[in-house]
XYZ file of C-alpha atoms in Angstrom:
670
model
C -99.116 -63.332 -9.948
C -95.689 -63.041 -11.530
C -95.305 -65.684 -14.199
C -99.002 -65.841 -14.882
C -99.496 -62.211 -15.884
C -96.943 -60.353 -17.981
C -97.758 -56.844 -19.204
C -101.449 -57.400 -18.443
C -101.719 -60.574 -20.550
C -102.001 -64.047 -18.962
C -98.791 -65.970 -19.611
C -100.914 -69.076 -20.244
C -102.181 -67.293 -23.366
C -98.686 -66.563 -24.700
C -97.143 -68.946 -27.197
C -93.751 -69.575 -25.682
C -91.224 -67.284 -24.053
C -88.409 -65.343 -25.647
C -85.796 -67.783 -24.359
C -87.631 -70.687 -25.949
C -87.927 -68.870 -29.267
C -84.214 -68.186 -29.298
C -83.539 -71.908 -28.961
C -85.805 -72.749 -31.900
C -83.849 -73.217 -35.128
C -85.341 -72.601 -38.572
C -86.816 -75.804 -39.903
C -85.045 -75.553 -43.264
C -81.738 -74.537 -41.763
C -81.576 -71.313 -43.745
C -84.931 -69.862 -42.793
C -86.327 -69.869 -46.326
C -89.817 -71.176 -47.022
C -89.838 -74.494 -48.783
C -91.922 -74.826 -51.961
C -94.161 -77.898 -52.193
C -94.504 -79.407 -55.629
C -96.743 -82.323 -56.510
C -94.755 -84.879 -58.502
C -94.980 -88.542 -59.221
C -94.011 -90.356 -56.030
C -91.578 -93.236 -56.232
C -93.353 -96.495 -55.418
C -90.339 -97.698 -53.467
C -89.850 -94.951 -50.932
C -93.037 -92.811 -51.064
C -91.188 -89.676 -49.999
C -88.781 -89.126 -52.890
C -89.713 -88.668 -56.503
C -87.630 -90.276 -59.221
C -86.244 -86.853 -60.217
C -85.206 -86.162 -56.647
C -83.531 -89.554 -56.382
C -81.385 -88.739 -59.379
C -80.592 -85.257 -58.135
C -79.971 -86.384 -54.552
C -82.595 -84.005 -53.148
C -84.834 -85.273 -50.321
C -88.354 -83.969 -49.818
C -89.529 -83.275 -46.287
C -92.088 -85.770 -45.067
C -95.164 -84.506 -43.273
C -96.684 -86.019 -40.154
C -100.307 -85.755 -39.061
C -101.341 -84.371 -35.669
C -104.815 -85.795 -35.085
C -106.741 -83.679 -32.577
C -109.400 -85.467 -30.570
C -110.437 -84.391 -27.047
C -107.323 -82.201 -26.768
C -108.351 -79.014 -28.563
C -105.492 -76.798 -27.370
C -101.895 -75.887 -28.184
C -100.675 -75.439 -24.608
C -99.654 -78.611 -22.735
C -100.380 -80.814 -25.740
C -97.892 -83.729 -25.883
C -99.356 -84.983 -29.176
C -98.765 -81.703 -31.003
C -95.223 -81.305 -29.666
C -94.341 -84.911 -30.536
C -95.591 -84.347 -34.085
C -93.513 -81.161 -34.380
C -90.380 -82.987 -33.257
C -90.980 -85.945 -35.565
C -91.821 -83.845 -38.619
C -89.399 -81.018 -37.846
C -92.261 -78.588 -38.103
C -93.913 -80.125 -41.148
C -97.175 -81.038 -39.456
C -100.691 -81.447 -40.782
C -103.056 -80.603 -37.871
C -106.375 -82.368 -38.474
C -109.720 -82.491 -36.708
C -112.545 -84.784 -37.846
C -116.212 -84.258 -37.038
C -117.031 -87.955 -36.846
C -120.663 -88.567 -37.938
C -120.877 -91.425 -35.435
C -120.493 -88.906 -32.607
C -123.647 -87.183 -33.840
C -125.739 -90.315 -34.328
C -128.179 -91.989 -31.940
C -127.474 -93.626 -28.599
C -127.566 -97.401 -28.217
C -130.439 -97.877 -25.755
C -132.934 -95.003 -25.817
C -132.037 -93.737 -29.325
C -131.391 -90.131 -28.322
C -129.147 -87.838 -30.368
C -125.651 -88.386 -28.995
C -124.879 -84.698 -29.289
C -127.624 -82.100 -28.973
C -127.423 -78.495 -30.132
C -125.748 -76.961 -27.021
C -122.716 -79.249 -27.095
C -122.486 -79.167 -30.893
C -122.279 -75.374 -30.795
C -119.697 -75.497 -27.998
C -117.599 -77.981 -29.994
C -117.682 -75.768 -33.082
C -116.407 -72.865 -30.983
C -113.584 -75.041 -29.617
C -112.469 -76.032 -33.124
C -112.667 -72.442 -34.337
C -110.479 -71.246 -31.460
C -107.948 -74.029 -32.127
C -107.764 -72.991 -35.781
C -107.049 -69.391 -34.745
C -104.284 -70.546 -32.384
C -102.619 -72.634 -35.098
C -102.842 -69.771 -37.571
C -101.060 -67.564 -35.052
C -98.257 -70.162 -35.016
C -97.927 -70.078 -38.805
C -100.002 -73.142 -39.679
C -103.692 -73.965 -39.955
C -106.217 -76.623 -38.980
C -107.526 -79.092 -41.542
C -111.198 -79.716 -40.758
C -113.145 -82.604 -42.241
C -116.656 -83.953 -41.708
C -116.117 -87.700 -41.942
C -114.815 -90.803 -40.231
C -111.199 -90.488 -39.067
C -110.138 -93.828 -40.547
C -111.175 -92.625 -44.003
C -110.102 -88.981 -43.724
C -106.652 -89.594 -42.255
C -105.858 -92.467 -44.610
C -106.725 -90.343 -47.624
C -104.695 -87.397 -46.336
C -101.706 -89.597 -45.473
C -101.717 -91.105 -48.949
C -102.137 -87.724 -50.639
C -99.247 -86.052 -48.787
C -97.018 -89.084 -48.256
C -97.106 -88.802 -44.462
C -94.768 -90.955 -42.416
C -96.558 -90.861 -39.042
C -99.944 -90.135 -37.536
C -99.930 -88.851 -33.954
C -102.999 -88.874 -31.739
C -104.043 -88.988 -28.106
C -104.787 -92.366 -26.563
C -108.364 -92.883 -25.394
C -109.704 -95.689 -23.204
C -113.494 -95.802 -23.700
C -115.261 -98.316 -25.934
C -116.217 -96.225 -28.962
C -112.944 -94.299 -29.025
C -110.778 -97.414 -28.935
C -112.793 -98.942 -31.784
C -112.025 -95.879 -33.892
C -108.321 -96.350 -33.127
C -108.473 -99.975 -34.234
C -110.239 -99.091 -37.483
C -107.760 -96.301 -38.190
C -104.813 -98.622 -37.622
C -106.286 -101.170 -40.032
C -107.023 -98.481 -42.619
C -103.485 -97.085 -42.485
C -101.989 -100.564 -42.686
C -103.882 -101.182 -45.928
C -102.079 -98.335 -47.716
C -99.263 -99.034 -50.123
C -96.799 -97.147 -47.919
C -98.455 -97.303 -44.505
C -97.572 -94.559 -42.013
C -97.012 -95.408 -38.373
C -99.850 -94.700 -35.943
C -98.483 -93.319 -32.655
C -100.918 -92.784 -29.785
C -99.711 -90.910 -26.715
C -101.268 -90.165 -23.354
C -102.443 -86.655 -24.100
C -102.363 -85.070 -20.619
C -106.030 -85.958 -20.160
C -105.484 -86.631 -16.447
C -103.759 -84.769 -13.663
C -101.487 -87.753 -12.998
C -99.784 -89.751 -15.718
C -100.507 -93.510 -15.604
C -96.786 -94.292 -15.958
C -96.119 -92.467 -12.671
C -98.501 -94.603 -10.613
C -96.572 -96.863 -8.202
C -98.152 -100.179 -9.257
C -99.752 -99.219 -12.556
C -103.388 -98.712 -13.439
C -104.305 -102.403 -13.113
C -103.414 -102.453 -9.405
C -105.315 -99.326 -8.407
C -107.975 -99.824 -5.700
C -111.621 -99.566 -6.652
C -112.716 -97.238 -3.853
C -111.839 -93.590 -4.391
C -110.727 -93.102 -0.778
C -108.015 -95.724 -1.179
C -107.189 -94.406 -4.649
C -106.522 -91.000 -3.132
C -104.317 -92.550 -0.462
C -102.220 -94.140 -3.194
C -101.690 -90.724 -4.768
C -100.925 -88.919 -1.510
C -98.873 -91.474 0.399
C -95.186 -90.775 0.878
C -93.594 -90.200 -1.488
C -96.643 -88.746 -3.287
C -97.219 -89.416 -6.965
C -95.636 -86.508 -8.871
C -97.707 -84.221 -11.063
C -95.860 -83.591 -14.298
C -95.277 -79.993 -15.310
C -97.435 -78.673 -18.160
C -95.750 -78.211 -21.522
C -95.366 -74.778 -23.053
C -97.102 -74.078 -26.354
C -94.990 -74.236 -29.518
C -93.038 -71.102 -30.359
C -94.120 -69.002 -33.283
C -92.456 -70.436 -36.386
C -92.175 -73.967 -35.025
C -94.957 -75.012 -37.394
C -94.508 -74.692 -41.142
C -97.351 -73.616 -43.461
C -99.538 -76.308 -44.932
C -98.508 -77.636 -48.348
C -100.095 -76.150 -51.413
C -103.110 -77.975 -52.682
C -104.352 -79.066 -49.252
C -107.770 -77.611 -48.551
C -108.237 -76.602 -44.915
C -111.980 -77.052 -45.112
C -114.771 -75.181 -43.366
C -116.236 -75.965 -39.970
C -119.557 -77.778 -40.555
C -122.720 -75.877 -39.753
C -125.209 -76.978 -37.120
C -127.546 -78.288 -39.815
C -124.793 -80.383 -41.383
C -123.883 -81.927 -38.041
C -127.360 -82.566 -36.642
C -129.693 -82.998 -39.599
C -129.649 -86.810 -39.396
C -130.064 -87.211 -35.619
C -132.356 -84.190 -35.018
C -134.962 -83.899 -37.801
C -136.675 -80.815 -36.309
C -134.965 -77.707 -37.616
C -135.930 -75.649 -34.555
C -134.047 -78.026 -32.241
C -130.881 -77.713 -34.322
C -130.627 -74.016 -33.465
C -129.262 -73.138 -30.046
C -129.771 -69.791 -28.358
C -128.313 -69.483 -24.878
C -130.954 -68.842 -22.234
C -130.518 -65.566 -20.362
C -130.949 -67.453 -17.069
C -127.858 -69.595 -17.696
C -125.420 -69.796 -14.800
C -122.522 -68.919 -17.098
C -122.385 -67.962 -20.795
C -120.051 -70.772 -21.812
C -117.825 -70.095 -24.803
C -115.808 -72.938 -26.278
C -112.087 -72.828 -26.885
C -108.696 -72.661 -25.186
C -108.776 -68.874 -24.935
C -112.031 -68.877 -22.950
C -110.817 -71.789 -20.804
C -107.596 -70.071 -19.728
C -109.475 -66.843 -19.110
C -111.916 -68.679 -16.817
C -109.067 -70.311 -14.889
C -107.336 -66.955 -14.493
C -110.567 -65.284 -13.336
C -111.586 -67.976 -10.851
C -108.162 -68.255 -9.223
C -106.441 -64.906 -9.527
C -108.924 -62.153 -10.345
C -111.868 -63.016 -8.114
C -110.287 -65.373 -5.544
C -113.442 -67.478 -5.820
C -111.417 -70.617 -5.265
C -110.857 -69.508 -1.683
C -114.518 -70.291 -0.856
C -115.040 -73.209 -3.215
C -115.494 -75.750 -0.428
C -118.388 -73.753 1.040
C -120.152 -72.769 -2.182
C -119.682 -75.868 -4.371
C -123.111 -77.257 -3.469
C -124.905 -74.191 -4.742
C -127.566 -74.228 -7.436
C -127.537 -70.779 -9.026
C -124.948 -68.198 -10.012
C -121.753 -68.072 -12.037
C -119.151 -68.572 -9.318
C -120.513 -71.054 -6.776
C -118.353 -73.656 -8.575
C -115.346 -73.496 -10.880
C -117.261 -74.671 -13.983
C -114.021 -75.895 -15.557
C -115.656 -79.188 -16.542
C -116.879 -78.187 -20.017
C -113.405 -77.080 -21.120
C -111.765 -80.085 -19.467
C -114.094 -82.475 -21.298
C -113.110 -81.035 -24.697
C -109.434 -80.721 -23.830
C -109.341 -76.915 -24.062
C -107.252 -76.948 -20.891
C -105.431 -79.855 -19.263
C -106.122 -81.112 -15.763
C -102.481 -80.911 -14.736
C -102.285 -77.316 -15.969
C -105.112 -76.430 -13.584
C -103.498 -78.524 -10.857
C -100.225 -76.612 -11.129
C -102.060 -73.277 -11.122
C -103.791 -74.309 -7.879
C -100.450 -75.272 -6.330
C -98.985 -71.938 -7.387
C -101.994 -70.190 -5.861
C -101.354 -72.032 -2.599
C -97.703 -70.982 -2.611
C -98.424 -67.387 -3.587
C -101.542 -66.651 -1.569
C -102.916 -69.291 0.777
C -103.817 -72.959 0.933
C -107.051 -73.985 2.606
C -109.769 -76.621 2.419
C -111.166 -75.057 -0.740
C -107.964 -75.387 -2.764
C -107.575 -78.949 -1.527
C -111.173 -79.677 -2.453
C -110.716 -78.520 -6.038
C -107.662 -80.766 -6.374
C -109.816 -83.512 -4.877
C -112.384 -83.027 -7.669
C -109.643 -83.374 -10.284
C -108.570 -86.602 -8.576
C -112.128 -87.912 -8.860
C -111.952 -87.220 -12.582
C -108.701 -89.207 -12.830
C -110.261 -92.008 -10.808
C -113.120 -92.475 -13.265
C -110.805 -92.446 -16.281
C -108.502 -95.080 -14.771
C -111.583 -97.075 -13.749
C -112.733 -97.115 -17.378
C -109.339 -98.511 -18.344
C -109.752 -101.404 -15.910
C -113.395 -102.412 -16.389
C -113.692 -101.818 -20.148
C -117.100 -102.433 -21.734
C -118.654 -103.404 -18.385
C -119.055 -99.688 -17.714
C -121.848 -99.566 -20.321
C -123.691 -102.809 -19.524
C -126.935 -103.033 -17.596
C -125.253 -104.737 -14.643
C -122.436 -102.194 -14.531
C -118.891 -103.025 -13.422
C -120.325 -105.074 -10.566
C -122.356 -107.221 -12.958
C -125.558 -107.150 -10.885
C -128.607 -108.322 -12.808
C -130.906 -109.012 -9.845
C -132.937 -105.844 -10.295
C -135.769 -105.432 -12.777
C -135.523 -102.063 -14.493
C -138.503 -100.344 -16.083
C -138.652 -98.831 -19.565
C -141.602 -96.487 -19.091
C -141.399 -93.881 -21.855
C -144.071 -91.636 -20.333
C -142.339 -91.437 -16.956
C -138.977 -90.893 -18.574
C -140.378 -88.134 -20.796
C -141.721 -86.376 -17.704
C -138.269 -86.623 -16.116
C -136.514 -85.267 -19.223
C -138.819 -82.305 -19.704
C -139.035 -81.326 -16.040
C -142.651 -82.333 -15.422
C -142.349 -84.751 -12.486
C -144.080 -82.504 -9.940
C -140.964 -82.210 -7.756
C -139.444 -78.719 -8.134
C -135.777 -79.589 -7.607
C -135.891 -82.290 -10.283
C -137.929 -80.177 -12.690
C -135.840 -77.019 -12.299
C -132.597 -78.948 -12.785
C -133.845 -80.757 -15.892
C -135.172 -77.559 -17.469
C -131.847 -75.846 -16.843
C -130.062 -78.755 -18.506
C -132.354 -78.669 -21.532
C -131.957 -74.939 -22.154
C -128.316 -74.343 -21.199
C -126.469 -77.669 -21.326
C -125.366 -77.309 -17.708
C -126.525 -78.569 -14.329
C -125.045 -78.234 -10.857
C -123.450 -81.178 -9.104
C -126.205 -81.238 -6.472
C -128.831 -81.229 -9.206
C -127.175 -84.121 -11.049
C -127.099 -86.276 -7.942
C -130.725 -85.496 -7.130
C -132.189 -86.163 -10.584
C -130.163 -89.376 -10.951
C -131.365 -90.658 -7.584
C -134.963 -89.785 -8.478
C -134.824 -91.605 -11.822
C -133.229 -94.720 -10.318
C -134.754 -94.983 -6.849
C -138.222 -93.532 -7.410
C -139.056 -94.167 -11.077
C -136.975 -97.384 -11.277
C -136.074 -96.622 -14.899
C -133.045 -98.117 -16.646
C -130.058 -96.058 -15.509
C -128.536 -96.216 -18.999
C -131.375 -94.047 -20.304
C -130.414 -91.346 -17.847
C -126.732 -91.645 -18.742
C -127.545 -91.334 -22.444
C -129.741 -88.282 -21.847
C -126.855 -86.619 -20.000
C -124.582 -87.584 -22.890
C -126.925 -85.838 -25.279
C -127.509 -82.618 -23.347
C -124.438 -81.855 -21.216
C -121.806 -79.401 -22.407
C -119.251 -81.104 -20.171
C -120.080 -84.670 -21.186
C -117.137 -86.904 -20.372
C -117.783 -90.566 -21.050
C -115.742 -91.804 -18.079
C -117.159 -89.464 -15.420
C -120.699 -89.671 -16.771
C -121.033 -93.453 -16.779
C -118.927 -93.820 -13.642
C -121.256 -91.548 -11.681
C -124.405 -93.193 -13.059
C -123.250 -96.703 -12.166
C -122.437 -95.466 -8.661
C -125.884 -93.884 -8.323
C -127.462 -97.183 -9.409
C -125.400 -99.170 -6.903
C -123.546 -100.972 -9.695
C -120.109 -99.405 -9.350
C -116.983 -101.068 -8.066
C -116.815 -98.783 -5.034
C -118.434 -100.678 -2.118
C -120.064 -97.460 -0.880
C -123.262 -97.311 -2.890
C -125.045 -94.046 -3.521
C -127.912 -93.621 -1.066
C -131.425 -92.549 -1.942
C -131.646 -88.756 -1.922
C -134.788 -87.057 -0.683
C -135.327 -84.447 -3.397
C -137.642 -82.443 -1.135
C -135.091 -82.187 1.665
C -132.323 -81.483 -0.842
C -134.275 -78.538 -2.208
C -135.002 -77.114 1.227
C -131.388 -77.521 2.301
C -129.649 -76.000 -0.732
C -132.329 -73.574 -1.954
C -133.783 -72.364 1.296
C -135.720 -69.432 -0.136
C -136.710 -71.153 -3.372
C -134.829 -68.729 -5.630
C -133.503 -71.493 -7.888
C -136.921 -73.126 -8.200
C -138.566 -69.817 -9.086
C -135.849 -69.052 -11.630
C -136.648 -72.101 -13.773
C -140.267 -72.777 -12.768
C -142.361 -69.673 -13.426
C -145.445 -71.555 -12.174
C -144.057 -71.261 -8.625
C -143.255 -67.546 -8.632
C -146.414 -66.708 -6.688
C -145.402 -68.894 -3.742
C -143.994 -66.695 -0.958
C -140.239 -66.733 -0.545
C -139.119 -69.336 1.971
C -142.495 -71.105 1.995
C -142.299 -74.556 3.561
C -144.224 -76.100 0.663
C -142.015 -74.609 -2.049
C -140.573 -78.044 -2.824
C -143.866 -79.861 -2.208
C -146.481 -77.589 -3.796
C -148.978 -80.438 -4.134
C -149.187 -80.646 -0.322
C -149.934 -76.964 0.088
C -153.385 -76.353 1.668
C -156.139 -75.665 -0.833
C -156.885 -72.240 0.629
C -153.288 -71.152 0.157
C -153.063 -72.702 -3.301
C -155.985 -70.577 -4.434
C -154.031 -67.407 -3.629
C -151.036 -68.443 -5.796
C -151.512 -67.498 -9.432
C -150.504 -70.054 -12.086
C -149.814 -72.694 -9.446
C -152.461 -74.944 -10.978
C -150.363 -75.027 -14.160
C -147.573 -76.858 -12.345
C -147.953 -80.630 -12.861
C -148.975 -82.913 -10.044
C -146.372 -85.454 -8.870
C -145.907 -88.101 -11.519
C -145.107 -90.675 -8.868
C -145.681 -90.608 -5.138
C -142.292 -90.589 -3.538
C -141.834 -93.213 -0.844
C -141.464 -91.488 2.485
C -138.633 -92.587 4.692
C -139.993 -93.416 8.185
C -138.134 -92.133 11.195
C -136.642 -94.445 13.804
C -139.662 -94.329 16.147
C -142.118 -95.155 13.368
C -139.977 -98.046 12.168
C -139.709 -99.434 15.720
C -143.493 -99.277 16.188
C -144.040 -101.052 12.880
C -141.701 -103.876 13.854
C -143.438 -104.282 17.231
C -146.819 -104.454 15.519
C -145.594 -107.063 13.035
C -144.148 -109.195 15.852
C -147.416 -109.179 17.807
C -149.478 -110.028 14.727
C -147.150 -112.905 13.879
C -147.368 -114.307 17.419
C -151.182 -114.009 17.480
C -151.481 -115.830 14.164
C -149.305 -118.645 15.492
C -151.470 -119.054 18.600
C -154.660 -119.183 16.526
C -153.257 -121.875 14.249
C -152.246 -124.054 17.219
C -155.678 -123.592 18.825
C -157.382 -124.736 15.606
C -155.268 -127.897 15.537
C -156.221 -128.880 19.115
C -159.913 -128.208 18.555
C -159.933 -130.361 15.435
C -158.293 -133.261 17.225
C -160.692 -133.149 20.194
C -163.710 -132.968 17.903
C -162.515 -136.074 16.087
C -162.135 -137.952 19.410
C -165.619 -137.057 20.635
C -167.574 -137.782 17.430
C -166.062 -141.049 16.342
C -165.735 -144.456 17.929
C -162.110 -145.456 17.974
C -160.203 -148.419 19.378
C -157.693 -148.280 22.216
C -154.785 -148.610 19.817
C -156.024 -145.700 17.723
C -156.562 -143.695 20.893
C -152.962 -144.334 21.955
C -151.741 -143.189 18.536
C -153.872 -140.072 18.736
C -152.627 -139.214 22.211
C -149.057 -139.733 21.060
C -149.611 -137.406 18.078
C -151.149 -134.779 20.357
C -148.112 -134.959 22.612
C -145.880 -134.439 19.605
C -147.996 -131.484 18.451
C -147.815 -129.963 21.924
C -144.037 -130.290 22.053
C -143.716 -128.760 18.589
C -145.994 -125.881 19.548
C -144.065 -125.335 22.781
C -140.750 -125.312 20.929
C -142.217 -122.954 18.323
C -143.449 -120.649 21.073
C -140.012 -120.590 22.594
C -138.304 -119.980 19.249
C -140.397 -117.011 18.173
C -138.236 -114.634 16.159
C -136.916 -111.882 18.341
C -137.420 -108.539 16.619
C -134.307 -106.778 15.393
C -134.859 -103.869 17.761
C -134.439 -106.245 20.716
C -130.924 -107.127 19.626
C -130.232 -103.451 19.035
C -131.386 -102.577 22.534
C -129.288 -105.356 24.027
C -126.275 -104.182 22.065
C -126.730 -100.605 23.202
C -127.145 -101.722 26.800
C -123.986 -103.805 26.568
C -121.991 -100.917 25.123
C -123.269 -98.537 27.812
C -122.385 -101.038 30.533
C -118.869 -101.444 29.186
C -118.420 -97.681 29.014
C -119.654 -97.291 32.588
C -117.234 -99.955 33.767
C -114.361 -98.281 31.940
C -115.310 -94.919 33.430
C -115.527 -96.374 36.926
C -112.166 -98.056 36.505
C -110.549 -94.839 35.277
C -112.075 -92.863 38.133
C -110.858 -95.420 40.651
C -107.411 -95.439 39.057
C -107.275 -91.635 39.187
C -108.315 -91.679 42.855
C -105.571 -94.185 43.713
C -102.980 -92.099 41.860
C -104.015 -88.939 43.676
C -103.867 -90.754 46.998
C -100.330 -91.934 46.275
C -99.277 -88.463 45.147
C -100.775 -87.008 48.322
C -98.843 -89.481 50.421
C -95.608 -88.652 48.627
C -96.208 -84.922 49.018
C -96.884 -85.352 52.710
C -93.648 -87.234 53.069
C -91.656 -84.602 51.164
C -93.329 -81.566 52.767
C -94.335 -82.398 56.373
C -95.401 -78.790 56.984
C -98.259 -79.194 54.432
C -99.652 -82.276 56.139
C -103.327 -81.829 56.798
C -103.772 -79.017 54.221
C -106.100 -79.294 51.197
C -104.565 -79.948 47.764
C -105.784 -77.600 45.016
């Protein structure tokens, strides 16, 4: 653990080492604090006043560090680039954009519900404390970035605005509006957007660039791991204390908006704007870089939970069945490559196994979805998805969707997962897959409604991963392997064998005995047993009857029955035709010529019927049986040939041994 823990304090929490601080020179050259004075700015240069031009004195120009989804000081390329450009004279800014707290496009949900809003406020508060420890502060504004940053740049005469580059639709539109707003100023500052370590692998390090990446994740992973593998850049150290200068006088830092200020327009009900963490939550999430680094240190080094990640990651309850890094990764409280390097150091220091590789695999999946969003653009948010399929008719049933959102579908795994999401802002990976499959495959509701509900409620909402996973679940992703229909009953029995997770979030089921077969199908429980379970009648009946998946034998019987019915119907239709013709011949007086024509037509009908009888569709199972028989025959032939070849070889070896050792002739070879 050397390097990560020094004197009992995680090194990830320290702001630079002593060697780095010794290399840091005072910003002013003499170490004295510079006094900021507001004077009339020269219209020609915007960073020298007329008095300073005459006296030959140059005023330091400030640069803006615009924090977005990178709320940290460690491994933050944007912050370090701003420090270098401004020589320490940096204005760190975070904007609570009202558009991020508005309503979604399709279902008109609040984009950010109370759990994530509270988590975001904690992240910003922790970032402010970190910057204050470095000698600066965080300027917080509640407004649109294009207006806030333009006003601040004009007020302080800033020369550059640094920010992290985003790739999703709404974020790129904000960048375009900010660029236009800055360009409209009298002395426009330069907008510089950098890749802010939002992925484990930098796009510039990919062999053929982002545009040439394969769509399927399996091939994407091969690109990263083929020889030579794509390098993972080292995380950047946080700025040393004193690298940031104090904010200029007259600049108000601003207060962090309250929950009411953020949510009053999108959530009218005052009770829903207050968030109290449920005691049943899997983990008491706390926003901020400090909590993120502490969680990484605990999961890897203190508890060694990573060592069993591959075997526990499909769990449903508990704090440590998964890493739960996603909420801090989504807000940029810790970088993906920082976690990746910690995992590699764990493998070098302790041991590498399938679990450590699996966690790196999950970080690769996150990179895959972000690079996918770069390639497909707005198609990620359309009804047809990246694949552009519009051949399916989606429903917009508000009642069914409301039952899904509130956990009242009648299927315990879906209901327990949705209630956990509503009250904590978190849901397990297995739960997310199950509820998405149920909404899409069983209820047939527009997948975008489900994606927007996740956007509203999840603490770890990440636009790229969220919409990428939903399009895959709907069969609209670019990966040719579509998500299969998940049986939510079997999923519950497999991953919650004793029903502990269901009982935790569904008090109506607490009276059902532990491990009961009908725990995940309470509506099928016999009436006599239902009467002995208190409060079970309060649990809702299934909102929709789930389509049962027939087994292979049932499907084969159904196909046989359909084939026989189809053949019988064909025979009856041909019999009716013949009887009609004969009746016409017997009841009417016809000439010889008409009789010849009728006989000829009957011959044609007979030939058609005979050909139709011979061309009856062979059921699919017949071809399957023939294929299996052919494969078995080939395998038997190969086995016989190998056995014969082995017998010939042994015979030759026996002959050679007899020739070399005449005394052993006639003995048995062992």
